[in-house]
Amino acid sequence: MVAIGRVFLTSSTLHTVPLGDDFARVVVEEVRQADVEVHVPTLEVRLVGEALDTFIAWPTHLLQAISKRTQVLSFVLILFKFTVNVN
């Protein structure tokens, strides 16, 4: 888990740029791993730690719901970390 926040289900754009089907518009409310790179960096936000109280695009397959409300879904931003061994 890298952050906790909310996803806005009614929005298909972020800063006037259309989001693809694989991304959601989210606002980061609590940062857990500040040094993780966001998937769609901007001039202002490259790392999750810079995204607090900011709307960012996040891949939908890396969201995990923790509560549901009308039009808004609380979620956990997940990043799958893995390493590759090169011999």
C-alpha positions as a printed NumPy array, in Angstrom:
array([[  0.   ,   0.   ,   0.   ],
       [  1.387,   3.404,  -0.943],
       [ -1.48 ,   5.765,  -0.044],
       [ -5.108,   6.091,   1.002],
       [ -7.553,   8.411,  -0.705],
       [-10.735,   8.694,  -2.746],
       [-11.604,   7.86 ,  -6.308],
       [-14.193,   9.996,  -8.088],
       [-16.364,   7.703, -10.172],
       [-18.16 ,  10.415, -12.141],
       [-15.065,  11.977, -13.663],
       [-13.462,  10.824, -16.91 ],
       [-10.932,  13.665, -17.147],
       [ -8.069,  14.999, -15.068],
       [ -6.968,  18.606, -15.604],
       [ -8.963,  18.574, -18.887],
       [ -7.068,  15.488, -20.136],
       [ -9.244,  12.418, -20.808],
       [ -8.456,   9.398, -18.652],
       [ -8.238,   6.036, -20.358],
       [-10.408,   3.118, -19.27 ],
       [ -7.506,   1.793, -17.21 ],
       [ -7.126,   4.908, -15.022],
       [ -9.214,   6.602, -12.337],
       [ -9.19 ,  10.165, -11.002],
       [ -8.097,   9.964,  -7.374],
       [ -7.22 ,  12.387,  -4.583],
       [ -4.524,  11.277,  -2.152],
       [ -5.522,  11.8  ,   1.494],
       [ -2.839,   9.858,   3.372],
       [  0.637,   8.985,   2.112],
       [  2.211,   5.727,   3.274],
       [  5.214,   5.478,   0.91 ],
       [  6.282,   8.951,  -0.184],
       [  9.122,   7.88 ,  -2.492],
       [  6.99 ,   5.82 ,  -4.906],
       [  6.669,   7.278,  -8.417],
       [  3.156,   8.056,  -9.649],
       [  2.093,   6.342, -12.86 ],
       [  1.264,   9.577, -14.692],
       [  3.703,  12.252, -13.491],
       [  3.054,  15.974, -13.944],
       [  5.248,  19.032, -13.505],
       [  4.046,  19.307,  -9.893],
       [  3.787,  15.636,  -8.894],
       [  6.335,  12.903,  -9.603],
       [  6.185,  11.011,  -6.293],
       [  3.252,   9.906,  -4.138],
       [  4.6  ,  12.106,  -1.329],
       [  4.049,  15.155,  -3.542],
       [  0.441,  14.146,  -4.267],
       [ -1.135,  14.798,  -0.86 ],
       [ -4.529,  16.532,  -1.332],
       [ -3.959,  16.497,  -5.096],
       [ -5.847,  14.81 ,  -7.924],
       [ -3.781,  12.274,  -9.847],
       [ -4.442,   9.459, -12.316],
       [ -3.944,   5.943, -10.929],
       [ -4.38 ,   2.564, -12.674],
       [ -7.717,   1.024, -11.726],
       [ -6.212,  -2.45 , -11.282],
       [ -4.015,  -1.012,  -8.506],
       [ -6.935,   0.309,  -6.433],
       [ -8.457,  -1.608,  -3.551],
       [-11.753,  -0.423,  -2.065],
       [-11.943,   0.074,   1.695],
       [-15.413,   1.733,   1.869],
       [-18.172,   2.78 ,  -0.511],
       [-20.208,   5.983,  -0.656],
       [-22.388,   7.607,  -3.31 ],
       [-20.246,   8.818,  -6.227],
       [-17.034,   8.485,  -4.185],
       [-15.075,   5.391,  -3.241],
       [-12.422,   5.312,  -0.542],
       [ -9.486,   3.297,  -1.755],
       [ -5.964,   2.18 ,  -1.154],
       [ -3.347,   2.875,  -3.816],
       [ -1.359,  -0.297,  -4.296],
       [  1.99 ,  -0.682,  -5.921],
       [  3.279,  -4.14 ,  -6.706],
       [  7.003,  -4.201,  -6.144],
       [  9.104,  -6.956,  -7.562],
       [ 12.724,  -7.609,  -8.319],
       [ 14.338,  -9.305, -11.26 ],
       [ 17.479, -11.354, -10.779],
       [ 19.944, -11.137, -13.606],
       [ 22.573, -13.884, -13.701]])
